[in-house]
Every structure is written in structure tokens, then in C-alpha cells.
Coordinates of C-alpha atoms in Angstrom, one line a residue:
M1 CA 106.5 95.5 155.0
I2 CA 109.0 94.3 152.5
R3 CA 112.6 95.4 153.0
E4 CA 115.5 94.4 150.8
N5 CA 118.4 94.8 153.2
S6 CA 121.5 92.7 152.3
L7 CA 123.6 93.7 155.2
R8 CA 121.2 92.5 157.9
L9 CA 120.8 89.2 156.0
W10 CA 124.1 87.5 156.8
A11 CA 123.1 86.1 160.2
L12 CA 120.1 84.6 158.4
L13 CA 121.8 83.6 155.2
A14 CA 124.1 81.0 156.7
G15 CA 121.3 78.4 156.1
T16 CA 120.9 79.4 152.5
I17 CA 124.4 78.2 151.5
L18 CA 124.9 74.6 150.5
F19 CA 127.8 73.2 152.3
M20 CA 129.2 70.4 150.1
A21 CA 132.4 68.5 150.9
L22 CA 133.6 68.7 147.3
M23 CA 137.3 69.9 147.3
P24 CA 138.9 71.4 144.2
Q25 CA 140.9 68.9 142.1
R26 CA 144.6 69.6 142.0
G27 CA 146.0 70.2 138.6
H28 CA 149.1 71.3 136.8
A29 CA 151.8 73.9 137.5
A30 CA 151.9 76.7 134.8
G31 CA 151.2 80.3 134.2
F32 CA 150.9 83.4 136.3
V33 CA 148.1 85.1 138.3
Q34 CA 147.3 88.8 138.3
R35 CA 145.9 90.6 141.4
N36 CA 144.5 94.1 140.9
L37 CA 145.4 96.1 144.0
A38 CA 144.3 99.7 143.2
S39 CA 142.6 101.5 140.4
D40 CA 140.8 104.8 139.8
I41 CA 137.9 102.7 138.4
P42 CA 135.6 101.7 141.3
G43 CA 135.3 97.9 141.6
L44 CA 138.2 97.0 139.3
A45 CA 140.6 96.4 142.2
D46 CA 140.8 95.9 145.9
F47 CA 141.1 99.6 146.5
T48 CA 139.8 102.7 144.7
D49 CA 142.4 105.5 144.3
P50 CA 141.2 108.6 142.4
N51 CA 144.8 109.8 142.0
L52 CA 145.8 106.6 140.2
V53 CA 145.3 107.8 136.6
N54 CA 148.0 106.6 134.2
P55 CA 150.6 105.6 136.8
W56 CA 154.1 105.3 135.5
G57 CA 157.2 104.8 137.7
I58 CA 157.4 103.1 141.0
A59 CA 159.9 103.9 143.7
V60 CA 160.2 101.7 146.9
S61 CA 160.0 101.3 149.8
P62 CA 157.1 101.9 150.5
F63 CA 155.4 102.1 147.1
W64 CA 155.6 105.6 145.7
L65 CA 153.6 105.8 142.5
C66 CA 153.9 108.7 140.0
N67 CA 150.6 109.4 138.4
Y68 CA 151.0 111.1 135.0
G69 CA 147.2 111.7 134.7
T70 CA 146.7 113.5 138.0
A71 CA 150.2 115.1 138.4
T72 CA 150.6 113.3 141.8
Y73 CA 153.4 111.4 143.4
N74 CA 151.9 109.4 146.3
V75 CA 152.2 106.5 148.6
N76 CA 150.1 103.3 148.4
T77 CA 150.5 100.5 150.9
L78 CA 151.7 97.0 149.8
D79 CA 148.1 95.8 149.5
G80 CA 147.2 98.8 147.3
A81 CA 145.4 101.1 149.8
P82 CA 146.0 104.8 149.1
T83 CA 147.4 106.9 151.9
A84 CA 147.2 110.5 152.9
V85 CA 150.7 111.1 151.5
V86 CA 150.1 112.8 148.2
T87 CA 152.5 115.3 146.5
T88 CA 152.0 117.5 143.5
V89 CA 154.1 117.2 140.3
P90 CA 155.0 120.7 138.9
P91 CA 154.7 121.6 135.2
A92 CA 157.7 123.3 133.5
P93 CA 158.1 127.0 134.4
G94 CA 156.0 129.2 132.1
R95 CA 153.8 126.3 131.0
T96 CA 150.1 125.9 131.8
G97 CA 148.5 122.7 132.9
T98 CA 149.9 120.1 135.2
G99 CA 153.2 118.2 135.5
R100 CA 153.6 114.8 133.7
C101 CA 155.8 112.5 135.7
T102 CA 157.3 109.4 134.2
G103 CA 160.3 107.9 136.1
A104 CA 160.6 107.5 139.9
V105 CA 163.5 106.5 142.1
R106 CA 164.6 106.5 145.7
N107 CA 167.8 108.0 146.9
S108 CA 169.4 106.4 150.0
N109 CA 172.3 108.8 150.5
N110 CA 171.4 111.8 152.6
A111 CA 174.5 113.6 151.4
A112 CA 173.4 113.5 147.8
F113 CA 170.5 114.9 145.8
Q114 CA 169.6 117.3 148.6
V115 CA 166.6 119.6 148.4
S116 CA 168.9 122.4 149.6
P117 CA 172.1 122.4 151.5
G118 CA 171.5 120.4 154.7
V119 CA 168.0 119.3 153.7
N120 CA 167.9 115.7 152.7
G121 CA 166.1 114.4 149.6
T122 CA 164.8 110.9 149.0
W123 CA 162.1 110.7 146.4
L124 CA 163.0 111.8 142.8
L125 CA 161.0 112.1 139.7
S126 CA 161.5 112.8 136.0
T127 CA 158.9 114.4 133.7
E128 CA 158.0 114.6 130.0
D129 CA 158.5 118.4 130.4
G130 CA 162.3 117.9 130.8
L131 CA 162.3 118.2 134.6
I132 CA 163.9 116.2 137.4
T133 CA 162.5 116.9 140.9
I134 CA 163.0 116.0 144.5
R135 CA 160.1 115.7 147.0
Q136 CA 159.8 118.2 149.8
G137 CA 156.6 118.0 151.9
A138 CA 153.6 118.1 149.6
N139 CA 155.6 119.4 146.7
N140 CA 158.2 118.2 144.3
I141 CA 161.0 120.8 143.8
I142 CA 162.5 121.3 140.4
K143 CA 166.3 120.7 140.5
V144 CA 167.0 120.1 136.8
D145 CA 165.1 122.0 134.1
N146 CA 165.8 121.3 130.5
S147 CA 162.3 122.1 129.3
A148 CA 163.4 125.1 127.1
A149 CA 165.8 122.7 125.2
G150 CA 162.8 120.4 124.5
A151 CA 164.0 117.5 126.7
V152 CA 161.5 114.7 127.1
Y153 CA 162.5 112.4 130.0
K154 CA 160.6 109.1 129.8
G155 CA 162.3 107.4 132.8
L156 CA 164.9 107.7 135.5
A157 CA 167.5 105.5 137.2
L158 CA 169.8 106.1 140.2
R159 CA 173.1 104.9 141.5
N160 CA 174.5 105.6 145.0
S161 CA 178.1 105.6 146.0
P162 CA 179.2 107.3 143.8
D163 CA 175.9 109.2 143.2
F164 CA 174.4 109.6 139.8
I165 CA 171.0 109.8 138.2
Y166 CA 170.4 108.8 134.6
A167 CA 167.6 110.4 132.5
P168 CA 166.8 109.0 129.1
N169 CA 165.9 112.0 126.8
F170 CA 163.5 110.6 124.2
N171 CA 163.8 113.8 122.2
S172 CA 167.6 113.9 121.8
G173 CA 168.1 110.2 122.0
A174 CA 170.8 110.7 124.7
I175 CA 171.0 109.5 128.3
E176 CA 171.8 112.4 130.5
V177 CA 173.8 111.9 133.7
Y178 CA 173.7 114.2 136.8
D179 CA 175.8 113.9 139.9
G180 CA 174.7 114.2 143.5
N181 CA 174.9 118.0 143.4
W182 CA 172.5 118.1 140.4
T183 CA 175.4 119.0 138.0
R184 CA 175.3 117.5 134.6
V185 CA 178.2 115.1 133.8
S186 CA 180.0 115.5 130.5
L187 CA 180.1 112.3 128.5
S188 CA 182.0 111.2 125.5
S189 CA 180.2 110.5 122.2
S190 CA 180.6 106.8 122.7
T191 CA 179.0 106.7 126.2
F192 CA 175.6 105.0 126.3
T193 CA 175.8 104.2 122.6
D194 CA 174.8 100.9 121.1
P195 CA 175.6 100.6 117.4
A196 CA 173.0 97.8 117.0
V197 CA 170.2 100.3 117.7
P198 CA 169.2 102.0 114.4
A199 CA 168.5 105.7 114.0
G200 CA 164.9 106.6 114.8
F201 CA 165.0 104.7 118.1
A202 CA 165.6 106.4 121.4
P203 CA 166.0 105.4 125.0
F204 CA 162.4 105.0 126.4
N205 CA 163.4 103.8 129.9
I206 CA 166.4 102.9 132.0
Q207 CA 166.6 100.7 135.1
N208 CA 169.4 100.0 137.5
I209 CA 169.2 96.2 138.1
G210 CA 171.9 94.7 140.1
G211 CA 174.4 97.5 139.3
K212 CA 173.8 97.3 135.6
L213 CA 171.9 99.8 133.6
Y214 CA 169.2 98.2 131.3
V215 CA 168.0 100.5 128.6
A216 CA 164.8 99.9 126.6
Y217 CA 164.5 101.6 123.2
A218 CA 161.3 102.6 121.4
K219 CA 160.7 104.1 118.0
Q220 CA 160.3 107.9 117.9
D221 CA 157.5 109.7 116.2
D222 CA 158.2 112.6 113.9
A223 CA 158.2 115.1 116.8
K224 CA 160.5 112.8 118.7
R225 CA 158.2 113.1 121.7
D226 CA 156.1 109.9 121.7
D227 CA 156.7 106.3 120.7
V228 CA 155.4 104.5 117.6
G229 CA 153.9 101.2 118.4
G230 CA 154.3 98.0 116.4
V231 CA 155.5 94.4 116.8
G232 CA 159.2 94.4 116.7
N233 CA 159.6 98.1 117.6
G234 CA 162.1 97.8 120.4
Y235 CA 165.6 97.0 121.6
V236 CA 167.2 96.4 125.0
A237 CA 170.9 97.0 125.8
V238 CA 172.9 96.7 128.9
F239 CA 175.5 99.2 130.1
D240 CA 177.7 99.6 133.2
T241 CA 177.2 102.7 135.4
E242 CA 179.9 104.5 133.4
G243 CA 177.9 104.2 130.2
N244 CA 180.1 101.5 128.6
L245 CA 178.1 99.0 126.5
L246 CA 178.2 95.6 128.1
Q247 CA 175.9 93.8 125.8
H248 CA 173.3 94.4 123.1
L249 CA 170.7 92.0 124.6
I250 CA 167.5 92.0 122.6
S251 CA 166.4 93.1 119.1
N252 CA 162.9 93.4 117.8
G253 CA 161.0 90.1 118.2
P254 CA 157.9 90.5 120.5
L255 CA 159.1 94.0 121.7
N256 CA 156.5 96.7 121.2
S257 CA 157.5 100.0 122.8
P258 CA 159.2 98.3 125.8
W259 CA 159.3 100.2 129.0
G260 CA 159.0 98.0 132.1
L261 CA 162.2 96.1 133.0
A262 CA 162.8 93.7 135.9
I263 CA 164.7 90.5 136.8
A264 CA 162.1 87.9 138.0
P265 CA 162.5 86.3 141.4
A266 CA 164.3 83.0 141.8
D267 CA 160.9 81.3 142.5
F268 CA 158.9 82.8 139.6
G269 CA 157.7 79.6 137.9
E270 CA 158.9 79.0 134.4
F271 CA 160.4 82.5 134.2
S272 CA 162.6 82.3 137.4
N273 CA 165.5 84.7 137.1
A274 CA 164.5 85.8 133.6
L275 CA 164.6 89.4 132.4
L276 CA 161.0 90.5 132.1
V277 CA 160.2 93.2 129.5
G278 CA 156.8 94.9 129.5
N279 CA 155.4 96.4 126.4
F280 CA 153.6 99.7 126.7
R281 CA 151.7 99.3 123.4
D282 CA 150.3 95.8 123.6
G283 CA 150.4 95.4 127.3
R284 CA 152.2 92.1 127.3
I285 CA 155.2 90.9 129.4
N286 CA 157.8 88.9 127.6
A287 CA 160.6 86.9 129.3
F288 CA 164.2 86.6 128.0
N289 CA 167.3 84.8 129.2
A290 CA 169.0 87.6 131.2
S291 CA 172.5 86.5 130.0
T292 CA 171.9 85.7 126.3
G293 CA 168.7 87.6 125.5
Q294 CA 167.0 84.4 124.2
F295 CA 163.2 84.8 124.0
L296 CA 161.7 82.4 126.6
G297 CA 158.0 83.2 126.1
T298 CA 155.1 85.5 127.0
M299 CA 153.6 85.7 130.4
N300 CA 150.3 83.8 130.3
D301 CA 147.6 83.0 132.8
P302 CA 147.1 79.3 133.8
S303 CA 144.7 78.8 130.9
G304 CA 147.4 79.8 128.4
R305 CA 146.0 83.2 127.6
P306 CA 148.5 86.2 127.5
I307 CA 148.2 88.5 130.5
V308 CA 147.5 91.9 128.9
N309 CA 147.4 95.3 130.5
I310 CA 147.3 97.9 127.7
G311 CA 149.3 100.9 128.6
L312 CA 151.7 98.9 130.8
W313 CA 154.5 100.8 132.4
A314 CA 156.6 99.8 135.4
L315 CA 157.7 96.3 136.5
Q316 CA 159.1 96.1 140.0
I317 CA 160.1 93.1 142.1
G318 CA 158.9 93.2 145.7
L319 CA 161.7 94.1 148.1
G320 CA 160.2 92.7 151.3
G321 CA 158.4 94.5 154.1
N322 CA 156.5 97.5 153.0
G323 CA 158.3 97.2 149.7
G324 CA 156.2 94.2 148.7
D325 CA 156.4 90.4 148.5
P326 CA 159.8 89.4 147.0
T327 CA 158.1 86.5 145.2
K328 CA 155.9 88.9 143.2
I329 CA 156.3 91.4 140.4
Y330 CA 154.4 94.7 140.9
F331 CA 153.2 96.7 137.9
T332 CA 151.5 100.0 136.9
A333 CA 149.5 100.6 133.7
G334 CA 147.6 103.5 132.1
I335 CA 144.7 101.3 131.1
P336 CA 141.7 102.3 129.0
G337 CA 138.2 101.9 130.3
L338 CA 134.7 103.4 130.8
G339 CA 134.8 104.7 127.3
G340 CA 138.3 106.3 127.6
G341 CA 141.3 105.4 125.6
V342 CA 144.8 104.2 126.7
Q343 CA 146.2 106.2 129.6
S344 CA 142.7 107.5 130.6
H345 CA 142.7 105.3 133.7
G346 CA 145.1 103.5 136.0
L347 CA 145.9 100.1 137.6
F348 CA 148.4 99.0 140.2
G349 CA 148.7 95.3 140.8
H350 CA 151.0 92.3 141.2
L351 CA 151.8 89.1 139.3
S352 CA 152.8 85.8 140.9
A353 CA 153.6 82.3 139.7
A354 CA 150.5 80.2 139.7
G355 CA 152.4 77.2 141.2
T356 CA 150.2 74.1 141.4
V357 CA 146.7 75.2 140.5
G358 CA 143.4 73.4 140.7
A359 CA 141.3 72.4 137.8
P360 CA 139.5 75.4 136.3
P361 CA 136.2 76.5 137.8
A362 CA 133.1 75.1 136.3
V363 CA 129.6 76.6 136.5
N364 CA 126.7 74.1 136.4
V365 CA 124.3 74.1 133.6
S366 CA 121.4 76.3 134.9
G367 CA 123.6 76.9 137.8
I368 CA 123.0 80.7 138.2
V369 CA 119.8 81.2 140.2
N370 CA 118.0 83.6 142.5
N371 CA 119.9 83.4 145.8
A372 CA 116.6 83.6 147.8
N373 CA 114.7 80.6 146.4
Y374 CA 117.2 79.0 144.0
A375 CA 114.6 79.2 141.3
A376 CA 115.8 79.0 137.7
G377 CA 113.7 79.7 134.7
T378 CA 112.7 82.5 132.4
N379 CA 112.7 85.0 135.3
A380 CA 115.8 83.7 137.1
V381 CA 117.4 87.0 138.2
A382 CA 116.8 90.7 138.1
P383 CA 119.2 93.6 137.8
G384 CA 120.5 94.5 141.3
S385 CA 119.4 91.2 142.8
I386 CA 121.5 88.7 144.7
A387 CA 122.2 85.5 142.7
A388 CA 123.8 82.2 143.6
I389 CA 126.3 80.5 141.3
F390 CA 126.6 76.7 141.7
G391 CA 129.5 74.7 140.3
T392 CA 132.9 73.2 141.2
N393 CA 136.3 74.7 141.9
L394 CA 134.7 78.1 142.4
T395 CA 137.4 79.2 144.8
E396 CA 141.1 78.5 145.2
G397 CA 140.2 76.0 147.9
S398 CA 139.2 78.4 150.8
S399 CA 135.8 79.7 151.7
C400 CA 134.4 82.9 153.1
L401 CA 131.0 82.1 154.6
P402 CA 128.9 83.9 157.2
P403 CA 128.9 84.5 160.1
S404 CA 132.6 83.9 160.5
C405 CA 133.6 85.6 157.3
N406 CA 131.7 88.4 155.7
P407 CA 132.1 90.6 152.6
T408 CA 134.2 93.7 152.9
F409 CA 134.0 97.1 151.3
D410 CA 136.5 99.2 149.4
N411 CA 137.5 102.7 150.3
G412 CA 135.8 104.5 147.4
T413 CA 133.0 107.1 147.4
P414 CA 130.5 105.5 147.7
R415 CA 132.0 102.5 149.3
R416 CA 131.3 99.3 147.4
L417 CA 131.5 95.6 148.1
R418 CA 134.7 94.1 146.9
A419 CA 134.7 91.8 143.8
F420 CA 137.5 89.5 144.9
M421 CA 137.0 86.7 147.4
S422 CA 138.9 83.4 148.1
G423 CA 140.7 83.7 144.7
A424 CA 137.4 84.1 142.7
Q425 CA 136.2 86.9 140.5
V426 CA 133.0 87.0 138.4
T427 CA 132.3 89.0 135.3
I428 CA 129.0 89.5 133.5
N429 CA 129.0 90.1 129.7
N430 CA 132.8 90.4 129.7
A431 CA 132.6 93.7 131.5
L432 CA 135.8 95.4 132.6
V433 CA 134.7 95.6 136.3
P434 CA 133.8 92.3 138.0
V435 CA 130.7 92.1 140.2
P436 CA 130.5 92.2 144.0
I437 CA 130.8 88.9 145.9
F438 CA 128.8 88.3 149.1
Y439 CA 130.2 84.8 150.0
A440 CA 132.3 82.1 148.5
S441 CA 132.8 78.4 148.8
T442 CA 134.3 75.8 146.4
T443 CA 130.7 74.9 145.2
Q444 CA 128.8 78.2 145.5
L445 CA 129.2 81.9 145.1
G446 CA 126.9 84.7 146.0
I447 CA 127.0 87.7 143.7
Q448 CA 125.1 90.9 142.9
I449 CA 123.7 91.2 139.4
P450 CA 124.7 94.7 138.1
T451 CA 122.0 97.3 138.8
D452 CA 122.4 98.8 135.3
L453 CA 122.3 95.5 133.4
I454 CA 120.0 95.6 130.4
G455 CA 118.7 92.8 128.0
T456 CA 116.9 89.5 128.5
A457 CA 120.0 87.4 129.0
A458 CA 123.6 87.7 130.2
T459 CA 126.8 85.6 130.2
V460 CA 128.5 84.9 133.4
Q461 CA 132.1 83.7 133.8
V462 CA 134.0 82.8 137.0
T463 CA 137.8 83.2 137.1
V464 CA 139.9 81.5 139.9
A465 CA 143.6 81.9 140.1
G466 CA 143.7 83.2 136.6
Q467 CA 141.7 80.3 135.2
P468 CA 138.3 81.1 133.6
S469 CA 135.2 78.9 133.5
T470 CA 133.2 78.3 130.5
S471 CA 130.6 81.1 130.2
R472 CA 127.1 80.3 131.2
T473 CA 123.9 82.2 130.2
V474 CA 121.4 83.4 132.7
N475 CA 117.9 84.8 131.9
I476 CA 117.3 88.4 133.1
D477 CA 114.0 90.0 133.9
A478 CA 113.0 93.3 135.3
F479 CA 111.5 91.5 138.3
A480 CA 112.5 88.1 139.8
P481 CA 111.2 88.2 143.4
G482 CA 112.4 85.7 145.9
I483 CA 112.0 85.5 149.7
F484 CA 115.0 84.5 151.6
T485 CA 114.6 81.4 153.8
L486 CA 116.2 79.9 156.8
S487 CA 116.8 76.5 155.2
S488 CA 119.5 75.3 152.8
D489 CA 117.2 74.6 149.9
G490 CA 115.4 77.9 149.5
R491 CA 112.1 76.3 150.5
G492 CA 112.0 76.5 154.3
P493 CA 110.6 79.1 156.7
G494 CA 111.0 82.6 155.3
A495 CA 113.5 85.2 156.6
I496 CA 110.8 87.3 158.3
T497 CA 111.2 89.4 161.4
H498 CA 109.1 91.1 164.0
P499 CA 109.5 94.9 164.6
D500 CA 112.1 94.1 167.3
G501 CA 114.2 92.2 164.8
T502 CA 113.6 88.7 166.2
L503 CA 112.6 86.0 163.8
V504 CA 109.0 85.0 163.0
S505 CA 108.8 81.3 163.7
A506 CA 106.4 78.6 164.8
T507 CA 107.2 79.4 168.4
S508 CA 107.0 83.2 167.8
P509 CA 104.4 83.6 165.1
A510 CA 103.3 86.8 163.5
Q511 CA 100.1 88.3 165.0
Q512 CA 97.1 89.5 163.0
G513 CA 97.7 93.2 162.2
E514 CA 101.4 93.1 163.0
V515 CA 103.9 94.8 160.7
V516 CA 106.7 92.4 159.8
S517 CA 109.8 92.7 157.6
I518 CA 110.2 90.2 154.8
Y519 CA 113.8 89.9 153.4
A520 CA 113.7 89.5 149.6
T521 CA 115.6 90.1 146.5
G522 CA 114.8 90.7 142.8
L523 CA 112.2 93.4 143.4
G524 CA 113.3 95.6 140.5
Q525 CA 114.8 99.0 140.2
V526 CA 115.0 101.4 143.2
T527 CA 114.8 105.1 143.6
P528 CA 117.1 106.9 144.0
A529 CA 119.3 104.6 142.0
V530 CA 122.1 102.8 143.8
L531 CA 125.4 101.8 142.1
T532 CA 126.2 98.2 141.9
G533 CA 127.7 97.0 145.2
A534 CA 127.3 100.4 146.9
L535 CA 125.6 101.1 150.2
P536 CA 122.6 103.5 149.8
S537 CA 123.2 106.9 151.4
G538 CA 119.6 107.1 152.6
T539 CA 116.2 105.5 152.2
V540 CA 115.5 103.9 148.9
T541 CA 112.3 102.5 147.6
T542 CA 111.4 100.1 144.8
V543 CA 110.1 101.9 141.7
T544 CA 107.3 99.3 141.5
R545 CA 105.6 98.3 144.8
P546 CA 105.1 94.5 144.9
T547 CA 101.9 92.8 146.0
V548 CA 102.0 90.4 148.9
T549 CA 99.5 87.7 149.8
I550 CA 99.4 85.5 152.9
D551 CA 97.4 82.3 152.5
G552 CA 95.9 83.9 149.4
L553 CA 94.8 87.1 151.2
P554 CA 96.3 90.4 150.2
A555 CA 98.5 92.1 152.7
E556 CA 99.1 95.8 153.0
V557 CA 102.6 96.8 151.8
Q558 CA 103.7 99.8 153.8
F559 CA 107.3 100.0 152.5
S560 CA 109.3 98.3 149.8
G561 CA 112.9 99.1 149.3

């Protein structure tokens, strides 16, 4: 019997990994590294969260994410895991469809912004429908409703003691202020006015950073509801909490519908203490001197490539504890993907300074082979099979090798092997979603070839700490059978077991007529089909049953799957 069973292999696979004493070379200090914590796209991040569609604002602590695409306001842990705390965002009264949340803030004063007299409120939202809400249980209660007037709130900021919330109305171009009793505050015509911002631009977002209100402006479309992208379409001004202009900080330059605003941590590499401004339209983060507005540069990865998350929204420094690592910047983005456009999917992650990084990963020439027999050639690997990648600097310096370290699964349905291990990710044909990783060392990775891969060749690229390798090409065939072995060279005794699960060996040989299990990979497509990295929900069999010979004699194959 032939059975392809990856999960039972790991006790046997320890011998198939080449343990080499090559350590990654240490290199330079530059750039930033992105870690994807959660996404609605399975396999793209450490956790799958179906609610995470076009997430906008972040309120902390813990991480409350408002998801425009699913009308939810929910809690994710600091490592991205979704929780059972999910609330519903309401639409404007009299309107069909779902609510569309944008800004999110936390109130720390129990005496202000109450749900009702004597009922404290903590978590606030603004929506594009002109609403401001407060969370109560599984719902968000409408406390301010300017939907009939056409208000379009794109963000939200809060001040405690005294207590005010600030809502940028993209339609009217004004920043509206409400006190702790939900009453609108009358403002003079000069309040929250920056004469350096021309007509046609309106406040797109507002953030309270260190007691100052930073306002990002974007260009209005004709309906004054959505922004118009374009390089230079943006301004940033700074006001005090009374609405007095303190400084016109940034004009045009690399701004392109800026929304995310944050002051970087003091130990954030080349952009320490800089004002970080995230562009919604091109997904880039640009750094500016927080005092003068001087442009300092664009956030790049260690290889010098701009870090891009199209549909970028919030930037939030970690606050410590369940509010995140204070050396990191957390972000949300309404990314495209799987055939959908911008804002059709979502991503929650963090960015950190690369520090001193090693030399970039390098994949050996002909270094992508069948993980069972290490055989390269015209039929090197098959869709769905396990492949080995040989090279140098393939992890950030650590290893995850069986039996002491094993692959883990995400929380999605179906559950899938994670695609991030020891700082390494692997993409095939520049796909959006990286492939699952079974094990990792500095010189060898074990990956699964996507089950739906088509074609006769594919490009493979390893990325470690933001640094990509040169792409290598591997040949693909519908079948690339290989029997796992117990040696470190792919040529020793086969991984074959008796019916009781014990190994077939010289001291415990197979008997004539005995049914044994042979562990193999590359046997072709299975039915029913199984998603890449996923556990099968039941018994699966290979579409094509292989032939097996023992010393040249045909053996009866009772099962193959």
C-alpha cells in the first residue's frame, strides 16, 4: 500500500534534512521588515480572519479593528489571532446595506461618551454614512447621526480631560467637534483652517499624537465623497486640540491620498522619531521630520524596494502589553487580491526596523528538488508534492526542525500549514500567497508545491527578513514520485512501515504477502481535491494509481492517497 501522509512523516523525516554548520553571514543595517499577522485571504498571514475585509481604523488596547467590508468592529490579539469579540456596525437609519466604519478610537473616561446615563462607553467608531457610534455588547449604538446632511466621516480622533471627539467630514471639508455628552461644539470660521491647503482638498483623517491633532488632506472627487489619487495629492497640517493651526507641515511631494499618521518609535532605524505618513492610493509609507516636515525617505525593505500595501489605512505604534510591541508600527490595509480590486480584501500586520540583517538568501542552482529523493531533472517536482530548497541564509539564523520543532496550522477553515517559519517565506511564480513550509534551517527549507500549479516550469523565490533571493526555476511534471528515506541523502532505507506502524528494517523485514505502507510524495493529483497546505477532511486517493515493483516484481497496490 502506498500512502502519502505528511503529518506522520516528521518522526521519519529528521534524517532527510541535511544539517550543515553554515551560519548566515552578517550584513548591513538598513530597511524595514513587514510581518503579516491576519488576513481574510487564507495563507497570506499567520492567521485567517474572514471578518478582516478592508480594515480601516485601529483602536487600542487590545487591537480593535473596524472592518469596512464586513461592517464589523472586532478584537484581534497582538499576534493577529481573531477572537470571539465581534460587533456589528450599523448603517444609517433608513438606508439598506451594512455600515461602513472608518475611524476608531478608545475612550478612557467613564464619565464621558456614555452609551446612556450611567452606562460607560469605551470603543467609538465613525462611518462614511455620517455616524458616530459607541459599542454596547455585540452592537454599536448610534450617538451622532448626520447622514441626512450628507456627512462623510473618514476618520476619528479623541481627547480626554476635557473630552472631545473630532470627526473629519470629507463632504463639507470641516472637522466637526463633539463633547463628552455627544453635543456638537460651535466653532469659529478660522478653527481647523489651514490657508495653505487649496480648495478641493478636504480632511481625510485626523490623529491625536502627543496632544497635537495631525490632519491629513486628500483631493475630493466631484461628489465630495471619495478621494482622487495622484502623486502630490495630499497635505498634512498640525493643530492644537482647540483647532488652532500650529503648523502647515507637508505639501504635496510623495503624498498620494494620505490617511495613516504615526510618530515612529525612538528605535525605528533610519526613521526613528519621524512622522510616518501612509498613502491609501499607492500603499507606500513616507517619513518626514516631525518638526520641519522635511521629506526623509520612503520606507523600504532591506533590499531597497519600497514596502507597498495598496489600500493602506491605519498606522499605529505599539503601546505595550496587549496593545502591541512599542518598537513596531502596526497597520491595516484594504488590499486587492484573488481577482478583486483595492479594498476587496484585508491585511493586518506590523513593520519593524531590520536592524543588522544577514546577507540575502541564496538558492543553489538546481537547488529545488523532490524532498523524498533529492532528485533534480526534468521531472523534479509535481503539484502538491513536498520539495526541498537548498541554499544559504535561508532563515534569519534560527531553525525549525523535527522532532523538536514542527510546522503549525492557521485557524482558517480548512486549517492550513503556515507559510512563515524562522523568518522565511517562499513564493512561487510571484503569487500573492506564499507556500506552506514544513521545516527550516539556514541551508534547507521544506515546502509544498501548490496543488493547483500548472505549466512545465515555475519560478521560486525565498524572502528572509524582507530580503529576497534571486528567483530560481524548477521543472514541473504531473508526476514526480519519490519514496522518503531514513538517511540524509535520499538514498538510504525507505520510510516503510508495518501495519502496526513500526519501521520495516533489516532487523524487522517485510514478510511475503504482508501489506506495508510506503511514504512517498509526487504521486499526482488526488480526489477529492485538497487545497494547498490543508488537511484532508476524509480519505483522499490519487487520481492515477501508481505501479510498484519490488526487486523487479510487481506488487499489488491496494491504496494510494
